[in-house]
Coordinates of C-alpha atoms in Angstrom, one line a residue:
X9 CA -177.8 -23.8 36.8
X10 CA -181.4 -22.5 35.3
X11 CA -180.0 -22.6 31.9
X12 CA -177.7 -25.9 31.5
X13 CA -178.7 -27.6 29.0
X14 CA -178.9 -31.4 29.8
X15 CA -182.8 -31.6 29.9
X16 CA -183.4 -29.8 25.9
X17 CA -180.4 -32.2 25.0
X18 CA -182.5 -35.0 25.6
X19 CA -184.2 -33.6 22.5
X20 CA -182.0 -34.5 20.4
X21 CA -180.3 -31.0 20.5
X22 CA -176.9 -29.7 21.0
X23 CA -177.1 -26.7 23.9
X24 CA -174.2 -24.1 23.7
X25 CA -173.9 -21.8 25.7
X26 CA -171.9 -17.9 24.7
X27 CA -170.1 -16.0 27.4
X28 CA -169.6 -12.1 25.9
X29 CA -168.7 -9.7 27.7
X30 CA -170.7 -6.5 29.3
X31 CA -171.0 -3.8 31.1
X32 CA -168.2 -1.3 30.1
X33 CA -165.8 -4.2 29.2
X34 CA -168.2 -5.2 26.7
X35 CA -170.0 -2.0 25.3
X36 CA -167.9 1.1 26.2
X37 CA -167.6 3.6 23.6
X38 CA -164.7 6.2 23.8
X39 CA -163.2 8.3 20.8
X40 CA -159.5 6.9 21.5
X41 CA -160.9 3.6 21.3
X42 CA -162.5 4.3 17.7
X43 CA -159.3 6.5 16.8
X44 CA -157.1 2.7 17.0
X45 CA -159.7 0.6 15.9
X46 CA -158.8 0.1 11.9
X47 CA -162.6 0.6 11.1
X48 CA -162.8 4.0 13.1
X49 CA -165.2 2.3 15.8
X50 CA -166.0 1.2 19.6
X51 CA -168.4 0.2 21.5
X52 CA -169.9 -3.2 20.5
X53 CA -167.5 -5.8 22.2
X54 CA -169.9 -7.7 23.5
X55 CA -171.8 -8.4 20.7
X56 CA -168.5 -9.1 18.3
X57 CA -167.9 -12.0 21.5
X58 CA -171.6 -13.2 20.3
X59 CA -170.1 -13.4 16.3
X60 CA -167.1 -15.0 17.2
X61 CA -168.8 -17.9 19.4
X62 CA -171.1 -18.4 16.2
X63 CA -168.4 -18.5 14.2
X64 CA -166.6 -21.1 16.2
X65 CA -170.1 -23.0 16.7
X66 CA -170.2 -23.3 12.2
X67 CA -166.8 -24.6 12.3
X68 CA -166.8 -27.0 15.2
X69 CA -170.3 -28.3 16.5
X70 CA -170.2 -31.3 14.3
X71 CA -167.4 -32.6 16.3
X72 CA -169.7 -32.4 19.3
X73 CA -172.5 -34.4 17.1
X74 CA -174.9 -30.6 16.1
X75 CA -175.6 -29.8 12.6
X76 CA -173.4 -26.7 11.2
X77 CA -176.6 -25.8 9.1
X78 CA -178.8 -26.0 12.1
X79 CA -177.9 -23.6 14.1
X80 CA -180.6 -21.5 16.4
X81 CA -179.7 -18.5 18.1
X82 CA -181.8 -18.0 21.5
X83 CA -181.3 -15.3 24.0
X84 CA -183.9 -13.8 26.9
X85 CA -183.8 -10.2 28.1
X86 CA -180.5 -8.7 26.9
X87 CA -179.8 -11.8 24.8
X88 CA -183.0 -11.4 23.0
X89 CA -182.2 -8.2 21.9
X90 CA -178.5 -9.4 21.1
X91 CA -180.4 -11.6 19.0
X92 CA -182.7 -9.4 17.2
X93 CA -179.2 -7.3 16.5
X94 CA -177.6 -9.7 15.1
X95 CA -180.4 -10.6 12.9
X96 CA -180.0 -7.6 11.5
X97 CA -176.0 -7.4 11.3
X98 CA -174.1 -7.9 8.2
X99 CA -170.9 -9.7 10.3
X100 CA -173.6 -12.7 11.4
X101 CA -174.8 -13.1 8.1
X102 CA -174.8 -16.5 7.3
X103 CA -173.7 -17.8 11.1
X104 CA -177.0 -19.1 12.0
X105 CA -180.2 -20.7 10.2
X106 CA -182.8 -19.7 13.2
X107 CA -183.9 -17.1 15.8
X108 CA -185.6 -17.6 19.1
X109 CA -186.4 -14.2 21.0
X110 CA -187.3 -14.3 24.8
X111 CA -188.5 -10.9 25.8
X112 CA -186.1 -9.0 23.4
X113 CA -185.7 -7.1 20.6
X114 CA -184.0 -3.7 19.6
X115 CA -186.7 -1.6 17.2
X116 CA -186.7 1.7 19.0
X117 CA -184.7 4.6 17.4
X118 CA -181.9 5.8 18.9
X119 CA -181.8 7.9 21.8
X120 CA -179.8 9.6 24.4
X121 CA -179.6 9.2 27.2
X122 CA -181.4 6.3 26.8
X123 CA -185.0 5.1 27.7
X124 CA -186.7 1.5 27.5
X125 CA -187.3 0.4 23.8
X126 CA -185.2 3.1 22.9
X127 CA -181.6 2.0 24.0
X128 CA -179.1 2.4 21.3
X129 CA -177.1 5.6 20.9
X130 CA -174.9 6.7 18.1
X131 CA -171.4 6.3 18.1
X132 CA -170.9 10.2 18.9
X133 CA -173.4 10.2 21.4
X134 CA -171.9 6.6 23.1
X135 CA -168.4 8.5 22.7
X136 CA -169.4 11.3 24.6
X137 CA -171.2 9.3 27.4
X138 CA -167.6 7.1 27.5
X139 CA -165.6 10.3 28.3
X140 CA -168.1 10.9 31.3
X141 CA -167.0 7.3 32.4
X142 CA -163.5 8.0 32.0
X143 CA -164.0 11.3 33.9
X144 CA -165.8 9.3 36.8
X145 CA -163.2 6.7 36.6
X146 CA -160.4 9.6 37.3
X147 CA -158.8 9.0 34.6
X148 CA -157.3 10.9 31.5
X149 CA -156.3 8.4 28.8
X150 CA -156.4 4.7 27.3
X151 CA -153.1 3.8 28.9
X152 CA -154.4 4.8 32.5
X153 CA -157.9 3.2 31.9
X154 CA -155.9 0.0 31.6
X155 CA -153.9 0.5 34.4
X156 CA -157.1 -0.1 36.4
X157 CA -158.2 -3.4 38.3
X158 CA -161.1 -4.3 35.8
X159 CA -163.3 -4.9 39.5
X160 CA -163.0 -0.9 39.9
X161 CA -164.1 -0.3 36.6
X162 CA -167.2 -2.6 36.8
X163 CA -167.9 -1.1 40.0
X164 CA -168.2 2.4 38.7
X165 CA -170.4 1.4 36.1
X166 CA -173.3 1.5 38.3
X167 CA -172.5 5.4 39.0
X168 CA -172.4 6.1 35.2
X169 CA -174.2 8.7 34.2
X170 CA -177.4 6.7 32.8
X171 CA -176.1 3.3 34.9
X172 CA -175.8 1.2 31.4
X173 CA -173.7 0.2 29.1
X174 CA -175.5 -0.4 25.7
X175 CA -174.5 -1.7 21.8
X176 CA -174.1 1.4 19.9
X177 CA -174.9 2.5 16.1
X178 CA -171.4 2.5 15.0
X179 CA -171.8 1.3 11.5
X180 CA -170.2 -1.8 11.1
X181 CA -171.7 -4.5 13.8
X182 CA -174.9 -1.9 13.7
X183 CA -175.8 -0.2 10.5
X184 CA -178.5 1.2 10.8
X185 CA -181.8 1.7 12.6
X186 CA -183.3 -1.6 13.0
X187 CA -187.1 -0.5 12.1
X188 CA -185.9 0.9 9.0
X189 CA -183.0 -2.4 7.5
X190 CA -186.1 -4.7 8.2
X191 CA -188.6 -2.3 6.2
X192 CA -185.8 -2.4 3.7
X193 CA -185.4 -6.2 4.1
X194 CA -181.8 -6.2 4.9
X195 CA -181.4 -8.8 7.8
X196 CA -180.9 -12.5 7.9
X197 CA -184.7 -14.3 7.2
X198 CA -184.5 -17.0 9.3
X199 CA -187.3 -18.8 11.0
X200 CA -187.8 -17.0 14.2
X201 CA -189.5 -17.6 17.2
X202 CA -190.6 -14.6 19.9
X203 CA -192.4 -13.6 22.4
X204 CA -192.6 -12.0 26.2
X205 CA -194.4 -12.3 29.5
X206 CA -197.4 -10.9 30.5
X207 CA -196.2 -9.3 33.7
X208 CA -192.5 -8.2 32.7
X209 CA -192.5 -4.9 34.2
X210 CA -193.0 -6.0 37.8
X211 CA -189.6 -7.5 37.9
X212 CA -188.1 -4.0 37.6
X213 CA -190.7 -2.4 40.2
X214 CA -192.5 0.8 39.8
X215 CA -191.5 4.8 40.9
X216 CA -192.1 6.0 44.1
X217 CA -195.1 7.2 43.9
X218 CA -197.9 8.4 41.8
X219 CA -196.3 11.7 41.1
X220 CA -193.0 10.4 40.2
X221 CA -194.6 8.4 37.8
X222 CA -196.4 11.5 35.9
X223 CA -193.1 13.4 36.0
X224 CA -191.5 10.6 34.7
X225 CA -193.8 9.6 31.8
X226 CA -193.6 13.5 30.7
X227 CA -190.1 13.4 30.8
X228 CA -190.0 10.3 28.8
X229 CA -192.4 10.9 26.3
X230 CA -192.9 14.8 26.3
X231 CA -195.4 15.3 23.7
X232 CA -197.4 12.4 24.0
X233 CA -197.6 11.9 27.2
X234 CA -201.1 12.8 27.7
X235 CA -201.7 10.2 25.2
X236 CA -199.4 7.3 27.3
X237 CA -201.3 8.2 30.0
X238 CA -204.5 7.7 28.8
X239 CA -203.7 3.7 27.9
X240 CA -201.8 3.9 31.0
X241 CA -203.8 5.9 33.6
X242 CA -202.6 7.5 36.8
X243 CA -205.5 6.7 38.8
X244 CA -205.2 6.6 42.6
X245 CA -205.4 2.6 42.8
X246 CA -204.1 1.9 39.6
X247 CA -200.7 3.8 38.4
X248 CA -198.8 0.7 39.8
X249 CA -200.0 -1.5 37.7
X250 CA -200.0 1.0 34.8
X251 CA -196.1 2.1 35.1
X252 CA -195.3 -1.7 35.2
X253 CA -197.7 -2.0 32.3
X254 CA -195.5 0.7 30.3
X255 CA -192.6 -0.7 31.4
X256 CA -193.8 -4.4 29.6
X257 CA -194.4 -2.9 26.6
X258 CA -191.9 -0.2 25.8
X259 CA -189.4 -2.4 27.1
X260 CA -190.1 -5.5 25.6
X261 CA -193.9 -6.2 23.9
X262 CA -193.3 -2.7 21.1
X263 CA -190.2 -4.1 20.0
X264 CA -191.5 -8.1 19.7
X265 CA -194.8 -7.5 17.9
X266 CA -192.8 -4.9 15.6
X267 CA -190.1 -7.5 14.7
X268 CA -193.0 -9.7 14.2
X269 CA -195.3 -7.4 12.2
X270 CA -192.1 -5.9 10.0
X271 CA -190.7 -10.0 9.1
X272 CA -194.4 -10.5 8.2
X273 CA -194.1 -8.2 6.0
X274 CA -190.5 -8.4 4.0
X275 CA -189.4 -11.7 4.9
X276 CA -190.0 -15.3 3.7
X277 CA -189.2 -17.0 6.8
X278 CA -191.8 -18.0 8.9
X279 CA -192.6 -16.0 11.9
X280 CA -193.8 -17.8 15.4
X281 CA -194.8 -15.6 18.1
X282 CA -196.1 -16.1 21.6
X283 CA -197.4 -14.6 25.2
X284 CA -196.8 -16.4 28.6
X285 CA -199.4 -15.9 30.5
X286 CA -198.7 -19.1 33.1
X287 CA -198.1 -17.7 36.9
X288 CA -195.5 -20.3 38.5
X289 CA -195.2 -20.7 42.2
X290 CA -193.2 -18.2 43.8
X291 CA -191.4 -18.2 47.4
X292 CA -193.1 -16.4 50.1
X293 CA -190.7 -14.1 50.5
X294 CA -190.6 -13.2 46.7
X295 CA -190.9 -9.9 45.9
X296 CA -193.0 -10.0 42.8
X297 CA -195.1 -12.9 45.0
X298 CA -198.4 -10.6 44.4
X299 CA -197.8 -10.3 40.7
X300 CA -200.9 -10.6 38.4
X301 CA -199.2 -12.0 35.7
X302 CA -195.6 -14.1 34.7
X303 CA -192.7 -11.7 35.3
X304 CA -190.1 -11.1 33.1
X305 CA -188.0 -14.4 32.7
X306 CA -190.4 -16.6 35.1
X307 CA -190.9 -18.7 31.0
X308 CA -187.4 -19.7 31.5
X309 CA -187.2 -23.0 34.1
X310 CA -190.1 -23.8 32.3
X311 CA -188.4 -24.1 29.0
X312 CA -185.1 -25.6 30.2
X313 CA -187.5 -28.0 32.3
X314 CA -185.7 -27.4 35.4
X315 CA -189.0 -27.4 37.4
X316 CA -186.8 -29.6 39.9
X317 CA -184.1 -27.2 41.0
X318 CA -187.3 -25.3 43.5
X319 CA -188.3 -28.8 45.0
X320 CA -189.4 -26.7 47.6
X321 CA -191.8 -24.8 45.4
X322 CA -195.8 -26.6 44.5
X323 CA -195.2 -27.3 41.3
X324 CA -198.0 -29.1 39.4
X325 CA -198.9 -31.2 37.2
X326 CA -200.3 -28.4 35.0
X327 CA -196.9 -27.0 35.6
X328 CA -195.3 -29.8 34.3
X329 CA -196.9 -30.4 31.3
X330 CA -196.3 -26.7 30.1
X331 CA -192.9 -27.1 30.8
X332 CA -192.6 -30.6 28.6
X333 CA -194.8 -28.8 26.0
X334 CA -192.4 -25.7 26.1
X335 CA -189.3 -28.1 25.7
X336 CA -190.9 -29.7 22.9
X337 CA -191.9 -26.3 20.9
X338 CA -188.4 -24.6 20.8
X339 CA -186.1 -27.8 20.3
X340 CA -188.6 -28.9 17.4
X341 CA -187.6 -25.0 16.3
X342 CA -184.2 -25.5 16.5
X343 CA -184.4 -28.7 14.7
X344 CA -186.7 -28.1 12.1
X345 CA -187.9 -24.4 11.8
X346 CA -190.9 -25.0 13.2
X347 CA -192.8 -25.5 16.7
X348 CA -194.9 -27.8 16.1
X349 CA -194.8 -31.9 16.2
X350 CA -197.0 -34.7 17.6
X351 CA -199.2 -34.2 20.4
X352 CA -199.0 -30.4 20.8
X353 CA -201.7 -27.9 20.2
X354 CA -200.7 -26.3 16.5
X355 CA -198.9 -23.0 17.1
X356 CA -200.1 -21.2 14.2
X357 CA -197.5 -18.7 12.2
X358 CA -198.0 -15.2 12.8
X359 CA -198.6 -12.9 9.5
X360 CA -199.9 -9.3 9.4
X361 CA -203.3 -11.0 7.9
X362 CA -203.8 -13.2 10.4
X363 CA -201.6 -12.2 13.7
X364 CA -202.0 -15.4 16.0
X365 CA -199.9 -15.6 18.6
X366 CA -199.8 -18.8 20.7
X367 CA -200.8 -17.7 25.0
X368 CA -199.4 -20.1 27.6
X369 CA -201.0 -20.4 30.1
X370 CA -202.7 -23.4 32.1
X371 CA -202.1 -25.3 28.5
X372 CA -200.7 -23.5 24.9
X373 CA -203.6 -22.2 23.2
X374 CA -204.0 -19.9 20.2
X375 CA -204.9 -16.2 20.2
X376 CA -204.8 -12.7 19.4
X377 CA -202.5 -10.3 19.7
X378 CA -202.6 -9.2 23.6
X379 CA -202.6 -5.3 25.1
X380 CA -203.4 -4.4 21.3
X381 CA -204.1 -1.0 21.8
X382 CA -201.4 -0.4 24.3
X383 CA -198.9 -1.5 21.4
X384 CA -201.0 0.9 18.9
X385 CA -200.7 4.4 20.9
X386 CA -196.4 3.0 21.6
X387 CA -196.2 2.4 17.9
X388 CA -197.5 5.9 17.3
X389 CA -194.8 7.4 19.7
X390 CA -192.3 5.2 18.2
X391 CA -193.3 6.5 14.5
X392 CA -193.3 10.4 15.7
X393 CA -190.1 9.7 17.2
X394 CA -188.4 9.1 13.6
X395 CA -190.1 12.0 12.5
X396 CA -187.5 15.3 12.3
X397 CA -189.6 16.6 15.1
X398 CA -189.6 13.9 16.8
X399 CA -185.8 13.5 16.8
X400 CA -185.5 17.6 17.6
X401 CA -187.5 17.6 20.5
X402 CA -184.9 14.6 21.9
X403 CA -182.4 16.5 21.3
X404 CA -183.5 19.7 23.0
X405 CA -185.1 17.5 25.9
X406 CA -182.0 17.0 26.9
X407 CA -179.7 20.1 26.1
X408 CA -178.9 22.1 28.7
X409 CA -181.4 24.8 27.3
X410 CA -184.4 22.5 27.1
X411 CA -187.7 24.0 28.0
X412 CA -188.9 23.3 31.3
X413 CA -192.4 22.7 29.2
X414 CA -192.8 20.4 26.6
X415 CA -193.3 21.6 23.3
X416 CA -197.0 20.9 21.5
X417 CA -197.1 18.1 19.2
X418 CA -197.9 19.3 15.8
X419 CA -199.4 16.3 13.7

């Protein structure tokens, strides 16, 4: 119900909404799927679902009174990085004029297993991690994979190996690493309009202590860790906040103000960025109810104005004007390519000159880029991770013969 779209229709928009399937149904990877696929691939289901309901939105949405030359893409979470994909595949080329990216975006290189910011394996890699699957599963071939109820293979997919199933580099739906086609300029420049929360990580909790943290940000980041954990400190009282700090921005903040920053720089289209900042009223009995900041998808009721499904919550007035304001911003997007229109505080566009990024909080406001130097030291992990060392050590991280100590970072 959050995201029906009668309230934005109101707008004068037209609110479709894809189905596309996931989990292993929708991004499993095996080699005797790519070996009778005729282009020699598997893996990206899900995301070919996406291309085909765009394809079928170009040839039909007139009927249903929308503009076949208007069309805006908009996702949140997973469906913001499906959008920042497609944005940069060849086979959506030409299927949509706009992009609006909730708290996604896919600029990590690839990695297994994988890691936050970092989710997209090769097609040998995803392979490999599908045979696991099938081993789990019991089974020995494509026929007796599809001999099985499709609720027992869900069902296992939360005992995979790394719990997720991912879009993979395969070379046709993904061609490349995403950093590296927008340096090159080879994605669809569209308008686009992105941004993420302030408080994402607490939606996804922290480890179980203090010493699981450390272990885990040295088995993450190896190398730099000392660095990570010097933005993101380990103190006594404060390595909560810090893991779900990390977790905001490898996850989701690294791979928004990189899309930003890179469009800025090869693209045309104008770029539109922002940072919710706005804490909504939250049950009692929530369990994010002490956060310090908007949790990862709290924007959404606010931009679908559905304020009124939680009757039960104290909503106010400044509640409700950020939601109307909200409403207002991305269907003026989806209309015209741009945010702004009567009575709204100007969103300014983001460029690598001037990068202002629009905060909502109480009211829409413009601003600098937030957690700056967080995003700095991640972008220097992110750039030593294309490095040849940088893809070595992954690989040896995770052999069986890895080092039980990390090796010293040489640059």
């Amino acid at each position: 119900a959050m995201y029906s779209g009668e309230k934005l229709a109101e707008h004068g928009v037209v609110v479709v909404s894809i189905a596309y399937r996931v989990g292993p149904m929708g991004f499993l990877a095996l080699p005797a799927l790519s070996a009778e696929s005729p282009y020699h691939v598997s893996g990206n289901y899900g995301l070919l679902d996406q291309i085909a309901g765009l394809r079928w939105v170009k040839q039909n949405i007139a009927a249903f009174g929308g503009n076949p030359h208007k069309v805006t893409i908009w996702g949140e979470s997973a469906g913001g990085i499906s959008g920042s994909m497609l944005a940069a595949s060849p086979l959506a080329r030409g299927l949509f004029e706009r992009a609006i990216s909730e708290s996604g975006g896919s600029f990590g290189p690839t990695r297994t297993p994988p890691a936050p910011g970092e989710n997209v394996q090769t097609l040998a890699n995803a392979e490999k991690e599908g045979l696991k699957f099938e081993k789990l599963l019991g089974v020995h071939s494509l026929a007796q994979l599809r001999k099985l109820p499709a609720e027992v293979i869900q069902r296992a997919a939360s005992k995979a190996p790394h719990g997720e199933f991912w879009p993979v580099l395969d070379g046709r739906v993904i061609v490349g690493d995403q950093y590296n086609l927008y340096e090159e300029g080879r994605y669809s420049d569209t308008p686009i309009l992105i941004g993420t929360n302030s408080d994402e990580g607490a939606l996804f909790g922290t480890p179980p202590s203090r010493a699981a943290y450390l272990r885990g940000v040295e088995r993450r980041f190896g190398p730099f860790a000392k660095r990570i954990l010097k933005q993101y400190p380990a103190t006594p009282e404060g390595w909560r906040q810090s893991s779900m700090n990390l977790m905001r921005d490898s996850a989701f903040a690294w791979g928004t103000w990189t899309w930003a920053r890179l469009q800025a720089k090869t693209g045309h289209s104008k770029v539109y960025m922002y940072y919710f900042n706005h804490i909504p009223p939250r049950p009692s009995n929530s369990p994010w109810k002490n956060a310090i900041g908007a949790v990862h998808s709290e924007e959404v009721v606010y931009v679908f104005q559905h304020l009124n499904q939680s009757p039960d919550l104290h909503w106010t007035a400044v509640d409700r004007k950020l939601s109307k304001d909200m409403a207002a911003y991305w269907t003026n997007f989806a209309k015209f390519g741009n945010p702004n229109g009567k009575g709204l505080p100007e969103w300014p566009n983001f460029t690598n000159a001037q990068p202002r990024v629009m905060h909502f909080t109480d009211a829409p406001h413009a601003g600098g880029v937030p957690n700056l130097q967080d995003l700095k030291v991640l972008n220097a992990y992110f750039a030593w991770r294309r490095t040849p060392e940088g893809k070595a050590w992954v690989r040896h991280r995770w052999s069986q013969k890895a080092p039980h100590r990390t090796p010293k970072l040489k640059h």
